[in-house]
CSV table of C-alpha atoms and ligand atoms in Angstrom, one decimal:
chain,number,residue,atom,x,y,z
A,28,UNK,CA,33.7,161.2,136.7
A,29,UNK,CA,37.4,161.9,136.6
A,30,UNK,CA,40.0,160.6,135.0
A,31,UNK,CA,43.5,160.7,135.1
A,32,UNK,CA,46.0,160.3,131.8
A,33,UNK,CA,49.5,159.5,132.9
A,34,UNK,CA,53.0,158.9,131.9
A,35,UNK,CA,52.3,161.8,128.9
A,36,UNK,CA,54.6,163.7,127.1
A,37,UNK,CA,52.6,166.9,127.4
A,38,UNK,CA,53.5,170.3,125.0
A,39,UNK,CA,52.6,173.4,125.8
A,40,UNK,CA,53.6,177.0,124.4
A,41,UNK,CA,56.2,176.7,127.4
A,42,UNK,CA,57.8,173.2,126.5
A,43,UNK,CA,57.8,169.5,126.9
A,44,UNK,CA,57.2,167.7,130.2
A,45,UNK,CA,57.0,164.4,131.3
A,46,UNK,CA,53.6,164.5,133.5
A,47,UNK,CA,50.0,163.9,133.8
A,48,UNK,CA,46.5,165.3,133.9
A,49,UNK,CA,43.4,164.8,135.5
A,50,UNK,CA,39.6,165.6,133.6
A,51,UNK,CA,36.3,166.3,135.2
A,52,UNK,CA,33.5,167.0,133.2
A,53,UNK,CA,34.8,167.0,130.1
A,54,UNK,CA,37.5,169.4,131.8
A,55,UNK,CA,41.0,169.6,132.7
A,56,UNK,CA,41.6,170.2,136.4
A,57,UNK,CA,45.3,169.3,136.9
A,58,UNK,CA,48.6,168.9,135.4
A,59,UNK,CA,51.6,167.8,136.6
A,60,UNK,CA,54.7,166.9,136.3
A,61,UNK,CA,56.4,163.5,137.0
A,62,UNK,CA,54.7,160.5,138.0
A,63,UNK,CA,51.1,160.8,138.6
A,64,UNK,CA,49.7,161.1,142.7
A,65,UNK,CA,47.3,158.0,141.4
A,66,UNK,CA,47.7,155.5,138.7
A,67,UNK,CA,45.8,156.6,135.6
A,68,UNK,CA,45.7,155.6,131.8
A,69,UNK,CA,48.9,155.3,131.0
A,70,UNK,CA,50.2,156.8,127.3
A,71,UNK,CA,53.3,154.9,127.5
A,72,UNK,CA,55.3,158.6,127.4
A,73,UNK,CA,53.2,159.6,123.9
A,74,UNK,CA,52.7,163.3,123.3
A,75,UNK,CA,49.8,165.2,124.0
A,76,UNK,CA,48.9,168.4,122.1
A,77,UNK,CA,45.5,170.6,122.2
A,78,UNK,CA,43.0,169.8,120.0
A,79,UNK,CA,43.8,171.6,116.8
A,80,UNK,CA,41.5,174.6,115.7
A,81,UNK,CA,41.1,174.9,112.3
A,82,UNK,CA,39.8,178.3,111.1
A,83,UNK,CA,39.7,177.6,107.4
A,84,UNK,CA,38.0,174.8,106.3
A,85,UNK,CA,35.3,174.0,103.6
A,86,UNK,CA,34.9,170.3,104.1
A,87,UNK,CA,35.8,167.1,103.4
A,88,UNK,CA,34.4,163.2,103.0
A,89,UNK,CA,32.4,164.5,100.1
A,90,UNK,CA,31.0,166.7,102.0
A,91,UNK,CA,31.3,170.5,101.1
A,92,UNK,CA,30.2,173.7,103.4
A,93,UNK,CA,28.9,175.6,101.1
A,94,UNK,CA,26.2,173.9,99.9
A,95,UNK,CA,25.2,173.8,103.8
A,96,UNK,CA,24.0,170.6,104.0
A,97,UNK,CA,23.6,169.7,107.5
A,98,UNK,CA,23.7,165.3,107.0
A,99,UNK,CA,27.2,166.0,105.4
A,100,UNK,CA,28.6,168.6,107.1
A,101,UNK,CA,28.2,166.3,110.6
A,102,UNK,CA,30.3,163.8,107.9
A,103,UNK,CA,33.3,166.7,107.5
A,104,UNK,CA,33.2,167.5,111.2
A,105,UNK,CA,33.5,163.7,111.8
A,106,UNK,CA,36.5,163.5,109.3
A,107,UNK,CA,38.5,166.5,110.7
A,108,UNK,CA,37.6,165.1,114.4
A,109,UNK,CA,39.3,161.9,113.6
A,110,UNK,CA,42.5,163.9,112.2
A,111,UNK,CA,42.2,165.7,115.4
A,112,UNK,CA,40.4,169.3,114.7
A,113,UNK,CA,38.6,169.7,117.9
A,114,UNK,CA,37.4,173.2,117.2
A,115,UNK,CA,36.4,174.6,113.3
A,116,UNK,CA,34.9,177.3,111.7
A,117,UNK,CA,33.0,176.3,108.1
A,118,UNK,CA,34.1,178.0,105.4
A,119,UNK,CA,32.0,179.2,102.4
A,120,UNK,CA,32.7,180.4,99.0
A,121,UNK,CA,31.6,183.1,96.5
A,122,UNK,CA,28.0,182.0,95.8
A,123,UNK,CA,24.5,184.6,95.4
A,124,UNK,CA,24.2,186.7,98.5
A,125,UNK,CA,20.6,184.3,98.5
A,126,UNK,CA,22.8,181.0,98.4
A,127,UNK,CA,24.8,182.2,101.2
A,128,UNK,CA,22.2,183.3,103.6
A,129,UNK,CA,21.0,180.0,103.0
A,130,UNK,CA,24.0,177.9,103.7
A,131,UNK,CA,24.8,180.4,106.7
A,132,UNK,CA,20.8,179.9,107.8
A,133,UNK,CA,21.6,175.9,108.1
A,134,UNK,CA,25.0,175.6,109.5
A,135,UNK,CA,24.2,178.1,111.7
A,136,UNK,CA,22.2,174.9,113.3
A,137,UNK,CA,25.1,173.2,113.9
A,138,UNK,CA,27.1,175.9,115.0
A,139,UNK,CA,24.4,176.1,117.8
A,140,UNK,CA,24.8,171.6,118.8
A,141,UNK,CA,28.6,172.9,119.5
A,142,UNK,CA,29.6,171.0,116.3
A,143,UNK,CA,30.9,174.5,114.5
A,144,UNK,CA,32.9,177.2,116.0
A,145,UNK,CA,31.3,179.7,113.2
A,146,UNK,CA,30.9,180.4,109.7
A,147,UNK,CA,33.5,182.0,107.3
A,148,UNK,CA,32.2,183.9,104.3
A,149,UNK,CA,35.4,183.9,101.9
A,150,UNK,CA,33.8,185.6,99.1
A,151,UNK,CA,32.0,187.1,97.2
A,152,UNK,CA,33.5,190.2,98.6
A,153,UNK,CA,36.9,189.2,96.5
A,154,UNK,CA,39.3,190.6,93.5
A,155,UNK,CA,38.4,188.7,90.4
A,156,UNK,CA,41.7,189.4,89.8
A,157,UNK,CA,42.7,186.8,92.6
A,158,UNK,CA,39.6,184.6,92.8
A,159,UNK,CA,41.6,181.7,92.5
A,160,UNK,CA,38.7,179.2,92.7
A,161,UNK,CA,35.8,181.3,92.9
A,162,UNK,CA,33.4,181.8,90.5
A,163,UNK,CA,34.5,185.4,88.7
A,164,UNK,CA,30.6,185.5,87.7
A,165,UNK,CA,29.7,185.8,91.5
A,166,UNK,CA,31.7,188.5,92.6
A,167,UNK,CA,30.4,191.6,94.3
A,168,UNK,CA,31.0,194.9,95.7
A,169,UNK,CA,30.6,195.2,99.1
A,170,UNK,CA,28.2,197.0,101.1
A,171,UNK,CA,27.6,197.2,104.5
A,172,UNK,CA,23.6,196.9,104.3
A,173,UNK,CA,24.1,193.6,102.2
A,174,UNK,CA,26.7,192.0,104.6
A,175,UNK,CA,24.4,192.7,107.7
A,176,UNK,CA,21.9,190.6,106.0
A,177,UNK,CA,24.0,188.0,105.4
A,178,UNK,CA,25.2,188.5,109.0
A,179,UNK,CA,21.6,188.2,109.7
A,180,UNK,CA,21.2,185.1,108.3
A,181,UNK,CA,24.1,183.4,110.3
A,182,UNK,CA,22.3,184.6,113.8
A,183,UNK,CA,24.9,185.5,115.4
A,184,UNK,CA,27.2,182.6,114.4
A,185,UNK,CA,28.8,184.3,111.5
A,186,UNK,CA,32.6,184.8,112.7
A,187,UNK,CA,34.5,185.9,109.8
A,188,UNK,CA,34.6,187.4,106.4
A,189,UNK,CA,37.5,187.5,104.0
A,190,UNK,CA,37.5,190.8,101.9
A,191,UNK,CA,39.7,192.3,99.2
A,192,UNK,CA,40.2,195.8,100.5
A,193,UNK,CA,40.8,198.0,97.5
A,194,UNK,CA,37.2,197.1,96.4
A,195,UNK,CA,34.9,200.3,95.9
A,196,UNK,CA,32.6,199.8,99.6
A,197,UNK,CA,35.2,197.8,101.2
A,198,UNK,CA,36.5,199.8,104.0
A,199,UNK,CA,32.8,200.6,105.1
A,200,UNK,CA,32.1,197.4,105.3
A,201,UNK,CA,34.9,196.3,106.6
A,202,UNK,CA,34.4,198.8,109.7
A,203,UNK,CA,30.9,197.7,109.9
A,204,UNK,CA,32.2,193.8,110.1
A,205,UNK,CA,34.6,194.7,112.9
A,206,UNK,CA,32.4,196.8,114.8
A,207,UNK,CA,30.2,193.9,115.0
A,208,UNK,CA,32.4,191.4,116.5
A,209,UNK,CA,33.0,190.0,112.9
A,210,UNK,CA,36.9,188.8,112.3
A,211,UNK,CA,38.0,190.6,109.1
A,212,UNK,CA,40.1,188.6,106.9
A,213,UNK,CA,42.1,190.3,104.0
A,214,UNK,CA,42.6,188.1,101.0
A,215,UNK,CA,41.9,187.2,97.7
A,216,UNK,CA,43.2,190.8,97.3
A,217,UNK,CA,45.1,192.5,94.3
A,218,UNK,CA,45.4,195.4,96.9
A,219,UNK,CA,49.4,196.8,97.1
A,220,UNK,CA,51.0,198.0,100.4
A,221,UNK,CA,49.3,201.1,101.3
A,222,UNK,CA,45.8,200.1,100.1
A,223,UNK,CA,46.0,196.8,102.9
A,224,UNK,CA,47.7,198.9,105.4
A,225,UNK,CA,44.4,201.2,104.5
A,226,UNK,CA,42.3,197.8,105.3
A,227,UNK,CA,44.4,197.0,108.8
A,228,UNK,CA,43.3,200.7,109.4
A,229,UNK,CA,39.8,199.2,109.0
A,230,UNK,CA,39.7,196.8,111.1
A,231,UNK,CA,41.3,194.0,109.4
A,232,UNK,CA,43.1,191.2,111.7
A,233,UNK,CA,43.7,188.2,110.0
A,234,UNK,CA,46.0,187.5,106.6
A,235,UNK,CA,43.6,184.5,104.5
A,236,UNK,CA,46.3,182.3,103.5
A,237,UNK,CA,49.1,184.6,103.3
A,238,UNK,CA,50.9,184.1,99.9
A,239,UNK,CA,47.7,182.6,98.3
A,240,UNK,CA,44.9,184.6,95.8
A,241,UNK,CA,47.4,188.1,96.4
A,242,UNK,CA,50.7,190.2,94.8
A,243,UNK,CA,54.1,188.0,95.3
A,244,UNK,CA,56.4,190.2,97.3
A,245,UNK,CA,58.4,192.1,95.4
A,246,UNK,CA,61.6,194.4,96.8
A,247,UNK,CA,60.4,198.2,95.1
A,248,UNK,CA,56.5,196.6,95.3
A,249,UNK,CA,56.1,195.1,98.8
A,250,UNK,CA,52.7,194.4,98.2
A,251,UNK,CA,50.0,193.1,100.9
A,252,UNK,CA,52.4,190.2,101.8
A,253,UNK,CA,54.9,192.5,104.1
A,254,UNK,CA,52.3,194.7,105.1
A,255,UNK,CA,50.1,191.2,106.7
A,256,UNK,CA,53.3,190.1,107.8
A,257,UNK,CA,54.8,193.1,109.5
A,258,UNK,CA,51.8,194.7,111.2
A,259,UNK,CA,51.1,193.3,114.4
A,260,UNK,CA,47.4,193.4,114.9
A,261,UNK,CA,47.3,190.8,112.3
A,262,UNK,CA,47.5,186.7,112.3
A,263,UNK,CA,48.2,185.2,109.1
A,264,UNK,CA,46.8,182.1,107.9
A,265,UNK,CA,49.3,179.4,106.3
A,266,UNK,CA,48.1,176.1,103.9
A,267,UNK,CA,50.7,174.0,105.7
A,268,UNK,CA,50.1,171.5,103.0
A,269,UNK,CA,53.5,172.0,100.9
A,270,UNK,CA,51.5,172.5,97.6
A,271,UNK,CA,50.5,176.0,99.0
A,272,UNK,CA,53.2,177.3,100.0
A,273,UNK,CA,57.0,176.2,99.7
A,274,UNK,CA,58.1,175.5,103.7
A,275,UNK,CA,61.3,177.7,103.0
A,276,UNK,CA,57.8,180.8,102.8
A,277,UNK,CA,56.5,179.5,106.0
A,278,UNK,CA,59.5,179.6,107.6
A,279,UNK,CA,60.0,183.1,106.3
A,280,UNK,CA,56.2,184.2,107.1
A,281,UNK,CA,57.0,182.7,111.1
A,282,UNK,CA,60.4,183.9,111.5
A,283,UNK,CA,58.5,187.4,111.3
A,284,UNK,CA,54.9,187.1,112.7
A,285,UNK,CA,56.2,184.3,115.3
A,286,UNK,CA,53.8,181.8,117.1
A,287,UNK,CA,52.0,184.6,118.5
A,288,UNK,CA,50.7,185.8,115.3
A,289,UNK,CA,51.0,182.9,112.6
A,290,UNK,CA,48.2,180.3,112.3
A,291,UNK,CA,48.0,177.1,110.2
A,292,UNK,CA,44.9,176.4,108.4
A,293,UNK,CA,43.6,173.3,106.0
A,294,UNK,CA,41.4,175.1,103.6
A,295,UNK,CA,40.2,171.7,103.1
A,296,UNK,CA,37.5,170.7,100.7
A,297,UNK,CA,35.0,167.8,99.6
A,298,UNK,CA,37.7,165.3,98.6
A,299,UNK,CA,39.8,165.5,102.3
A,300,UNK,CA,39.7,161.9,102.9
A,301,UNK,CA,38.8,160.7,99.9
A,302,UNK,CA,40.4,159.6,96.8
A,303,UNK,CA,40.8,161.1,93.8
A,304,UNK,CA,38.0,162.3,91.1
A,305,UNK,CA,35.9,164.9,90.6
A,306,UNK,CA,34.3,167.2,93.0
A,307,UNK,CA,32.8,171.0,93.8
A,308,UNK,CA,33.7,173.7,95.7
A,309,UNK,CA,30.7,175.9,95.4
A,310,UNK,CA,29.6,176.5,92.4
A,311,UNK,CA,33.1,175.2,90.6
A,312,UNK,CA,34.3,171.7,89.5
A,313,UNK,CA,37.4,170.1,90.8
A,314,UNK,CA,39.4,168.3,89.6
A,315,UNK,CA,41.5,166.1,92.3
A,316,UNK,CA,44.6,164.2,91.3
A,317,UNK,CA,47.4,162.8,93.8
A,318,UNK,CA,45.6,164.7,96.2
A,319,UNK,CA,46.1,168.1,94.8
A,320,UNK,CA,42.5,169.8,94.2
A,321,UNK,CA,42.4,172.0,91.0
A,322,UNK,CA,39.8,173.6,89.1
A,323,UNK,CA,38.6,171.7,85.7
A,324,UNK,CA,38.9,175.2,83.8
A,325,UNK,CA,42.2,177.1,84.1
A,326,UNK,CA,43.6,174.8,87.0
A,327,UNK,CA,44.0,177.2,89.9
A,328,UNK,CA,44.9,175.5,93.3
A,329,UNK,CA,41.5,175.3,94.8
A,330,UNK,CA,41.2,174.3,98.3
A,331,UNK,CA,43.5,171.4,99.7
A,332,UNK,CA,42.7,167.9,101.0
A,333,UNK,CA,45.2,168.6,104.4
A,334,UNK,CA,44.0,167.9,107.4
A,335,UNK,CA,45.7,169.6,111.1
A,336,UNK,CA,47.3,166.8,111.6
A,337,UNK,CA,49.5,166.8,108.9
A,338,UNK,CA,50.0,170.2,109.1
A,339,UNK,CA,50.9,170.1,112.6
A,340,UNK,CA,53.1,167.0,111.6
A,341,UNK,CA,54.7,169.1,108.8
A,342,UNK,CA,55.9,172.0,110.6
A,343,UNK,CA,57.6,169.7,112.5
A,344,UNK,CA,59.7,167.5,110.3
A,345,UNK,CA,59.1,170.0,107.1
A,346,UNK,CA,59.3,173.7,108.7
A,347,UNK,CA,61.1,173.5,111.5
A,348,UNK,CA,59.0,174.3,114.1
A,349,UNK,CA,59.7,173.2,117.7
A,350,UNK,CA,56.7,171.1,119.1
A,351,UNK,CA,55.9,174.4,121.4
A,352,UNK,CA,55.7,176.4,118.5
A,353,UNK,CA,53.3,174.2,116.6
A,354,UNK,CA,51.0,173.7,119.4
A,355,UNK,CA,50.3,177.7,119.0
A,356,UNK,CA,49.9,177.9,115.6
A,357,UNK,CA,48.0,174.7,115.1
A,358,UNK,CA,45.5,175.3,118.2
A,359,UNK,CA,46.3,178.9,121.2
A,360,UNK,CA,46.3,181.3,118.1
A,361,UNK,CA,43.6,180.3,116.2
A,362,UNK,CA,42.0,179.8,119.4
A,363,UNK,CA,43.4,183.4,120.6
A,364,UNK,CA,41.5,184.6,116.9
A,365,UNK,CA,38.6,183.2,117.4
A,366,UNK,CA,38.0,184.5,121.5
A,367,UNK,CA,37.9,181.1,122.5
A,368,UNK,CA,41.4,181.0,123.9
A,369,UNK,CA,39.8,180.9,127.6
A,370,UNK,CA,38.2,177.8,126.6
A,371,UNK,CA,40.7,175.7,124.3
A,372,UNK,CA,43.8,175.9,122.4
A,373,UNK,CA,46.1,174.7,125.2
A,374,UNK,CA,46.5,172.3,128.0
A,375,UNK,CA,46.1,174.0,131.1
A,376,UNK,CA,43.8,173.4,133.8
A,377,UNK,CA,40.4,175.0,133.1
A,378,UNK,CA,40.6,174.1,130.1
A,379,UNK,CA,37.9,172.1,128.2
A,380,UNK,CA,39.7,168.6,127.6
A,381,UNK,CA,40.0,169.0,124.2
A,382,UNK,CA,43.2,166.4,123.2
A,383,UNK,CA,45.3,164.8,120.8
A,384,UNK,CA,47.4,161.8,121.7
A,385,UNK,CA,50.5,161.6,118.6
A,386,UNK,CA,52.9,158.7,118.2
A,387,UNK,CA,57.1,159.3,118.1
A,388,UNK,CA,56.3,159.7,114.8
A,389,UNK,CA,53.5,162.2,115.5
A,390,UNK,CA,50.4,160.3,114.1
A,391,UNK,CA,47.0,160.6,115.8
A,392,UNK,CA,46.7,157.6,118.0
A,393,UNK,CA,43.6,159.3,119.7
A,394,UNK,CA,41.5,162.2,119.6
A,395,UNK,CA,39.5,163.5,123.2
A,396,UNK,CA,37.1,166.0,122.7
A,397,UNK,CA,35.1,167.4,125.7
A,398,UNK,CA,36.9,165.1,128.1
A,399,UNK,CA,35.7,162.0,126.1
A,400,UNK,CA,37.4,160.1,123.8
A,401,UNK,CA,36.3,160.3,120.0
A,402,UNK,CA,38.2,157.5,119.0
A,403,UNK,CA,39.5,153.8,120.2
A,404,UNK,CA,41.5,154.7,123.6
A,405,UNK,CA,44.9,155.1,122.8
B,26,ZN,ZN1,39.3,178.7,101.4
């Protein structure tokens, strides 16, 4: 069956331009510019942007990752779907290398029905000097034996692991991690300039949630911050949620790393698309309040309730960004990240038809995911 979307505003890394596309299969085969060869759905001139891929997310209508429920993580999927994540990798937190395998053993399943893109282990491999909201009771030293068995327990769908590289067994592990196809995330790190430059060395590539859980910058201490930033085999991660990170920081963090090499995350928890009250992130309670997530005891930031779309709509009217720009680091460079860039994170024929239709005002007014529409047609 093909279908043909027309009279679209459609961005791509290149630009804006007034066109169309056709789908197939759950496929894009055509776009085009100007008025369509056939008449087709007409989006009365909207924008359309790639699905957004979301590397860093731990759940959300009451539903957490990490306690790998499979009923409620379909219910987070659902959620960020709706908000329009077509692509996401589940995101777990410091638990008992037992609890993880677990969780990793179960969403692993899900990973497999094409409802993941993978599974994120963000601790316990972490600084308890910057655990931020992970339990400092849980924390561990890495070893490479112990992460191949939690690797083992993902089967194969276990796609990245955030470390803090000045721990005793971290650069092992982190070269076993990368030798195995596993995306090594520095973060929740009390590690100074050389030490992270020492885990880039490693085999580290991605920056989890630059400016969160590490050393400020500071002009005779640069700390991991400029070394994430400046080094170009790395792609930081940004909470675009402007509780995280002050945009006048993100637009510092992207006037450096660029499109190419700056990607915008949720880090999204249980209470995303819910109201207020009290929920856990792991083994930690949360307390939520105007939407900001913080732990009951000491009140750390812990996790966000963002979703991409608001992100994607912040770095817009917030950052800055042009509408080219945000389509890269909402959806290609996460995509790029992941290996999936082939497959999604632009619109471009060959692509899976993976779509989000936004208002003048950049609200979701629909959501396609595998050439089919998720929600009403807009
Ligand atoms: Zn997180």
């Amino acid at each position: 069956m093909s279908l043909t979307l027309s009279d679209a505003r459609i961005v791509t890394p290149e630009g804006v331009h007034e066109g169309w596309l056709t789908i197939e299969d759950g496929r894009i085969t055509h776009v085009g510019r100007g008025s369509a060869p056939r008449a087709g759905h007409s989006l009365g001139g909207r924008h359309v942007v790639p699905g957004f891929v979301d590397i860093h997310n731990h759940g959300g209508a009451g539903g957490s990752f990490p306690t790998g429920e499979q009923d409620k993580a379909r219910e987070a999927v659902a959620l960020h779907l709706r908000h329009g994540t077509t692509t996401m990798v589940a995101s777990l937190v410091t638990d008992t290398p037992e609890n993880l395998a677990s969780a990793a053993a179960s969403l692993a399943e899900l990973c497999e029905d094409g409802l993941l893109a993978g599974i994120h282990f963000e601790g316990p491999y972490i600084s308890k000097a910057r655990c931020g909201a992970h339990n400092p009771s849980l924390l561990r030293e890495p070893t490479p034996a112990e992460f191949a068995g939690l690797l083992k327990a993902g089967r194969g769908h276990v796609r990245m692991l955030t470390i803090a590289t000045e721990l005793p067994g971290a650069l092992d592990t982190i070269r076993t991690a990368a030798a195995e196809g596993v995306i090594v995330a520095l973060g929740h790190s009390d590690a100074d300039y050389d030490q992270t430059l020492e885990g880039i060395e490693a085999g580290g590539t991605v920056a989890t949630h630059l400016y969160n859980a590490m050393p400020p910058l500071g002009h005779r201490a640069p700390g991991p911050i400029a070394a994430l930033l400046e080094d170009e085999r790395v792609t930081v991660e940004l909470i675009n949620d402007g509780v995280h990170v002050h945009s006048a920081m993100l637009r510092l963090a992207f006037d450096v790393a660029g499109p190419s090499r700056t990607m915008l995350i949720t880090d999204a928890m249980a209470a995303t698309g819910m109201g207020d009250g009290t929920y856990v992130l792991g083994s930690m309670q949360v307390d939520v309040a105007d939407g900001v997530a913080r732990l009951v005891e000491g009140g750390s930031i812990a996790g966000s309730t963002l979703t991409m779309d608001v992100a994607f709509r912040r770095a817009v009217q917030e950052v800055g960004l042009s509408l080219p720009e945000a389509v890269q680091v909402t959806s290609l460079t996460p995509a790029r990240v992941l290996g999936l860039d082939s497959k999604v994170g632009s619109i471009a024929a060959g692509k899976v038809a993976d779509l989000v239709v936004l208002s003048d005002s950049l609200e979701v007014d629909g959501v396609m995911q595998r050439g089919a529409w998720t929600t009403t047609e807009p």
